[in-house]
Amino acid sequence: GAVVSQHPSRVICKSGTSVKIECRSLDFQATTMFWYRQFPKKSLMLMATSNEGSKATYEQGVEKDKFLINHASLTLSTLTVTSAHPEDSSFYICSARPYLAANTEAFFGQGTRLTVV
Amino acid sequence: AQSVTQLDSHVSVSEGTPVLLRCNYSSSYSPSLFWYVQHPNKGLQLLLKYTSAATLVKGINGFEAEFKKSETSFHLTKPSAHMSDAAEYFCVVSYGSGNTGKLIFGQGTTLQVKP
């Protein structure tokens, strides 16, 4: 099946620094990728929709200047958490669906555990 | 507004007994429906999907789900639970155009399997 690779799987950073998370579709192209945040024992909250070659669409309440999204190619989207604070510590997951196939499921990355100290 | 409701936040069964995880959705048109499983600190794995074909959908690891439009439900079942089934399960609905549509997640159900 299709594979979405997310890197890094785990990162610890200091408050005030920025962290970049990569999401790659390894064997398919995706014009759209999605970024989620998951709190402990909670469901996935959609943060933003990443659009190849254009600006990302952010969900209500998500700070676009804090969570920078870039979708430079059909196989790569990045999420940068800028000026990270301890409250940004969370599990971040990306997903993508092959854009040439109809009604396919979404494929998810392995997730990134971010800890801000 | 579209929404997904998983009726049980926690389900506990004994190994070898049936599993039922309940999911209801609200939609103004026929959605695509999915069940995903998540093991601790891992990504999500697709169990099965419904995309307006057969209403009874069979998935991996012995799971299946039935789409009932009249009840707006898509409950997940398995005849006999295995210890390895213990995980978090998400009912997911897809709306919007094709594969750029958003996914709406249910709140999740934690499945505990007792020996």
Tab-separated table of C-alpha atoms in Angstrom:
chain	number	residue	atom	x	y	z
A	1	GLY	CA	0.000	0.000	0.000
A	2	ALA	CA	0.871	3.656	-0.199
A	3	VAL	CA	3.362	4.984	2.317
A	4	VAL	CA	3.610	8.319	4.043
A	5	SER	CA	6.854	8.950	5.862
A	6	GLN	CA	7.069	11.508	8.638
A	7	HIS	CA	10.325	12.726	10.115
A	8	PRO	CA	11.480	13.029	12.811
A	9	SER	CA	9.522	10.570	14.909
A	10	ARG	CA	10.580	12.258	18.103
A	11	VAL	CA	12.130	15.639	18.850
A	12	ILE	CA	12.984	17.579	21.981
A	13	CYS	CA	13.669	21.267	21.670
A	14	LYS	CA	14.175	24.266	23.898
A	15	SER	CA	11.557	26.957	24.367
A	16	GLY	CA	11.887	29.686	21.786
A	17	THR	CA	13.408	27.552	19.076
A	18	SER	CA	11.749	26.345	15.893
A	19	VAL	CA	11.181	22.768	14.812
A	20	LYS	CA	10.509	21.475	11.309
A	21	ILE	CA	8.562	18.289	10.671
A	22	GLU	CA	8.571	16.683	7.240
A	23	CYS	CA	5.831	14.630	5.635
A	24	ARG	CA	6.614	12.730	2.453
A	25	SER	CA	4.442	10.559	0.260
A	26	LEU	CA	6.876	7.899	-0.889
A	27	ASP	CA	5.054	6.210	-3.738
A	28	PHE	CA	2.292	8.563	-4.777
A	29	GLN	CA	1.671	12.229	-5.422
A	30	ALA	CA	-0.567	14.356	-3.278
A	31	THR	CA	-1.765	17.855	-4.108
A	32	THR	CA	-3.212	18.043	-0.617
A	33	MET	CA	-1.812	16.922	2.699
A	34	PHE	CA	-3.286	17.349	6.136
A	35	TRP	CA	-1.688	18.136	9.464
A	36	TYR	CA	-3.212	16.974	12.728
A	37	ARG	CA	-2.430	17.440	16.352
A	38	GLN	CA	-3.273	14.820	18.922
A	39	PHE	CA	-3.366	15.423	22.658
A	40	PRO	CA	-2.924	12.517	25.078
A	41	LYS	CA	-5.868	10.131	24.996
A	42	LYS	CA	-7.676	12.444	22.588
A	43	SER	CA	-8.744	12.350	18.995
A	44	LEU	CA	-6.967	13.982	16.088
A	45	MET	CA	-7.581	17.665	15.581
A	46	LEU	CA	-7.153	18.956	12.065
A	47	MET	CA	-4.814	21.913	12.124
A	48	ALA	CA	-4.468	22.779	8.478
A	49	THR	CA	-4.725	21.603	4.919
A	50	SER	CA	-1.510	21.877	2.971
A	51	ASN	CA	-1.951	22.721	-0.717
A	52	GLU	CA	0.806	22.123	-3.229
A	53	GLY	CA	1.981	25.373	-4.750
A	54	SER	CA	-0.329	27.601	-2.751
A	55	LYS	CA	-1.054	28.745	0.770
A	56	ALA	CA	-2.219	26.352	3.416
A	57	THR	CA	-5.751	26.524	4.759
A	58	TYR	CA	-5.852	26.727	8.535
A	59	GLU	CA	-8.640	25.584	10.799
A	60	GLN	CA	-10.255	28.049	13.130
A	61	GLY	CA	-8.155	28.793	16.155
A	62	VAL	CA	-4.868	27.601	14.650
A	63	GLU	CA	-2.204	30.313	14.455
A	64	LYS	CA	-0.803	30.347	10.959
A	65	ASP	CA	2.232	32.377	11.986
A	66	LYS	CA	3.116	29.842	14.620
A	67	PHE	CA	2.534	26.732	12.558
A	68	LEU	CA	4.111	27.418	9.191
A	69	ILE	CA	3.219	25.003	6.432
A	70	ASN	CA	4.987	24.648	3.131
A	71	HIS	CA	3.973	22.265	0.354
A	72	ALA	CA	6.690	22.777	-2.216
A	73	SER	CA	6.208	19.608	-4.225
A	74	LEU	CA	3.664	16.880	-4.849
A	75	THR	CA	5.409	14.588	-2.384
A	76	LEU	CA	6.559	16.848	0.439
A	77	SER	CA	4.864	19.034	3.002
A	78	THR	CA	6.567	20.567	6.019
A	79	LEU	CA	5.215	21.909	9.276
A	80	THR	CA	7.409	24.311	11.216
A	81	VAL	CA	6.525	25.080	14.799
A	82	THR	CA	8.018	28.516	15.367
A	83	SER	CA	9.116	29.891	18.721
A	84	ALA	CA	7.996	26.710	20.390
A	85	HIS	CA	6.632	26.743	23.921
A	86	PRO	CA	5.916	23.869	26.311
A	87	GLU	CA	2.203	24.052	25.450
A	88	ASP	CA	3.118	23.138	21.877
A	89	SER	CA	4.294	19.758	23.117
A	90	SER	CA	2.089	17.200	21.417
A	91	PHE	CA	1.875	14.397	18.878
A	92	TYR	CA	1.694	15.737	15.318
A	93	ILE	CA	0.505	13.536	12.457
A	94	CYS	CA	0.303	14.184	8.742
A	95	SER	CA	-1.786	12.421	6.135
A	96	ALA	CA	-2.204	12.363	2.383
A	97	ARG	CA	-4.389	10.767	-0.251
A	98	PRO	CA	-3.257	9.907	-3.793
A	99	TYR	CA	-4.736	12.637	-5.953
A	100	LEU	CA	-5.202	10.549	-9.067
A	101	ALA	CA	-7.236	7.835	-7.367
A	102	ALA	CA	-10.886	8.176	-6.436
A	103	ASN	CA	-12.271	7.537	-2.982
A	104	THR	CA	-9.074	6.180	-1.537
A	105	GLU	CA	-8.354	6.207	2.112
A	106	ALA	CA	-5.934	8.625	3.712
A	107	PHE	CA	-2.474	7.353	4.546
A	108	PHE	CA	-0.909	8.586	7.717
A	109	GLY	CA	2.623	9.258	8.754
A	110	GLN	CA	4.046	7.619	11.842
A	111	GLY	CA	3.621	10.810	13.817
A	112	THR	CA	6.104	13.132	15.528
A	113	ARG	CA	6.292	13.426	19.284
A	114	LEU	CA	7.342	17.006	20.038
A	115	THR	CA	8.511	17.892	23.519
A	116	VAL	CA	9.385	21.496	24.278
A	117	VAL	CA	11.434	22.005	27.414
B	1	ALA	CA	-22.718	20.410	9.881
B	2	GLN	CA	-20.981	17.123	9.409
B	3	SER	CA	-19.973	15.214	12.503
B	4	VAL	CA	-18.986	11.807	13.766
B	5	THR	CA	-19.877	10.404	17.167
B	6	GLN	CA	-18.302	7.350	18.702
B	7	LEU	CA	-20.734	6.324	21.361
B	8	ASP	CA	-18.277	4.657	23.718
B	9	SER	CA	-15.020	6.173	24.869
B	10	HIS	CA	-13.893	2.874	26.375
B	11	VAL	CA	-14.861	-0.728	25.624
B	12	SER	CA	-13.566	-3.708	27.558
B	13	VAL	CA	-13.984	-7.298	26.367
B	14	SER	CA	-12.510	-10.663	27.206
B	15	GLU	CA	-10.251	-12.401	24.726
B	16	GLY	CA	-12.284	-14.573	22.381
B	17	THR	CA	-15.530	-12.629	22.823
B	18	PRO	CA	-17.162	-10.343	20.227
B	19	VAL	CA	-16.237	-6.722	19.785
B	20	LEU	CA	-18.665	-3.917	18.960
B	21	LEU	CA	-17.480	-0.324	18.550
B	22	ARG	CA	-20.279	2.085	17.720
B	23	CYS	CA	-20.166	5.039	15.358
B	24	ASN	CA	-22.865	7.408	14.160
B	25	TYR	CA	-22.451	10.193	11.642
B	26	SER	CA	-24.444	13.141	10.461
B	27	SER	CA	-24.371	14.160	6.845
B	28	SER	CA	-26.473	15.867	4.260
B	29	TYR	CA	-25.191	13.494	1.598
B	30	SER	CA	-23.508	10.112	1.350
B	31	PRO	CA	-20.060	10.280	2.864
B	32	SER	CA	-17.107	7.965	2.675
B	33	LEU	CA	-16.543	6.244	5.998
B	34	PHE	CA	-13.435	4.678	7.483
B	35	TRP	CA	-12.256	2.923	10.583
B	36	TYR	CA	-8.652	3.413	11.637
B	37	VAL	CA	-6.690	1.826	14.463
B	38	GLN	CA	-3.880	3.472	16.387
B	39	HIS	CA	-1.448	1.706	18.681
B	40	PRO	CA	0.377	3.794	21.316
B	41	ASN	CA	2.658	6.484	19.876
B	42	LYS	CA	2.052	5.223	16.376
B	43	GLY	CA	0.390	6.506	13.248
B	44	LEU	CA	-2.986	5.321	12.050
B	45	GLN	CA	-3.660	2.133	10.128
B	46	LEU	CA	-6.732	1.650	7.983
B	47	LEU	CA	-8.987	-1.211	9.052
B	48	LEU	CA	-11.683	-0.798	6.430
B	49	LYS	CA	-13.555	1.734	4.327
B	50	TYR	CA	-17.014	2.305	2.883
B	51	THR	CA	-17.330	4.263	-0.350
B	52	SER	CA	-20.927	3.679	-1.509
B	53	ALA	CA	-20.376	0.127	-2.698
B	54	ALA	CA	-21.406	-2.866	-0.584
B	55	THR	CA	-22.913	-1.840	2.749
B	56	LEU	CA	-21.160	-4.654	4.613
B	57	VAL	CA	-17.467	-3.993	4.495
B	58	LYS	CA	-14.802	-6.481	5.462
B	59	GLY	CA	-11.450	-5.251	6.646
B	60	ILE	CA	-8.166	-6.520	7.948
B	61	ASN	CA	-7.639	-8.663	11.041
B	62	GLY	CA	-11.178	-10.019	10.973
B	63	PHE	CA	-12.921	-6.682	11.425
B	64	GLU	CA	-16.015	-5.672	9.515
B	65	ALA	CA	-18.510	-2.825	9.550
B	66	GLU	CA	-21.985	-2.284	8.205
B	67	PHE	CA	-23.158	0.988	6.738
B	68	LYS	CA	-26.786	1.634	7.699
B	69	LYS	CA	-28.068	4.788	6.081
B	70	SER	CA	-31.415	4.684	7.866
B	71	GLU	CA	-29.631	4.669	11.210
B	72	THR	CA	-26.690	6.838	10.073
B	73	SER	CA	-24.422	4.276	11.656
B	74	PHE	CA	-21.191	2.507	10.774
B	75	HIS	CA	-20.474	0.188	13.684
B	76	LEU	CA	-17.279	-1.875	13.775
B	77	THR	CA	-17.430	-5.529	14.801
B	78	LYS	CA	-15.198	-8.528	15.201
B	79	PRO	CA	-16.441	-12.005	16.172
B	80	SER	CA	-13.573	-12.859	18.488
B	81	ALA	CA	-11.220	-10.396	20.155
B	82	HIS	CA	-7.495	-10.998	20.327
B	83	MET	CA	-5.091	-9.462	22.796
B	84	SER	CA	-3.357	-7.654	19.937
B	85	ASP	CA	-6.606	-5.812	19.149
B	86	ALA	CA	-6.148	-3.611	22.217
B	87	ALA	CA	-5.690	-0.107	20.793
B	88	GLU	CA	-7.457	3.145	20.019
B	89	TYR	CA	-10.048	3.049	17.241
B	90	PHE	CA	-11.268	6.006	15.228
B	91	CYS	CA	-14.352	6.282	13.064
B	92	VAL	CA	-13.657	8.797	10.307
B	93	VAL	CA	-15.840	10.494	7.736
B	94	SER	CA	-14.602	12.103	4.560
B	95	TYR	CA	-16.378	15.068	3.037
B	96	GLY	CA	-15.647	17.333	0.155
B	97	SER	CA	-14.445	16.806	-3.358
B	98	GLY	CA	-12.530	13.638	-4.101
B	99	ASN	CA	-9.287	13.051	-2.343
B	100	THR	CA	-8.845	16.638	-1.220
B	101	GLY	CA	-11.798	16.361	1.131
B	102	LYS	CA	-11.360	16.770	4.847
B	103	LEU	CA	-11.456	13.934	7.303
B	104	ILE	CA	-13.608	14.339	10.373
B	105	PHE	CA	-12.537	12.141	13.278
B	106	GLY	CA	-14.677	10.668	15.974
B	107	GLN	CA	-13.527	11.043	19.537
B	108	GLY	CA	-11.990	7.602	19.573
B	109	THR	CA	-12.760	4.393	21.450
B	110	THR	CA	-10.185	2.654	23.574
B	111	LEU	CA	-10.508	-1.099	23.269
B	112	GLN	CA	-9.240	-3.104	26.196
B	113	VAL	CA	-8.930	-6.870	25.800
B	114	LYS	CA	-8.689	-8.903	28.985
B	115	PRO	CA	-7.118	-12.340	29.059
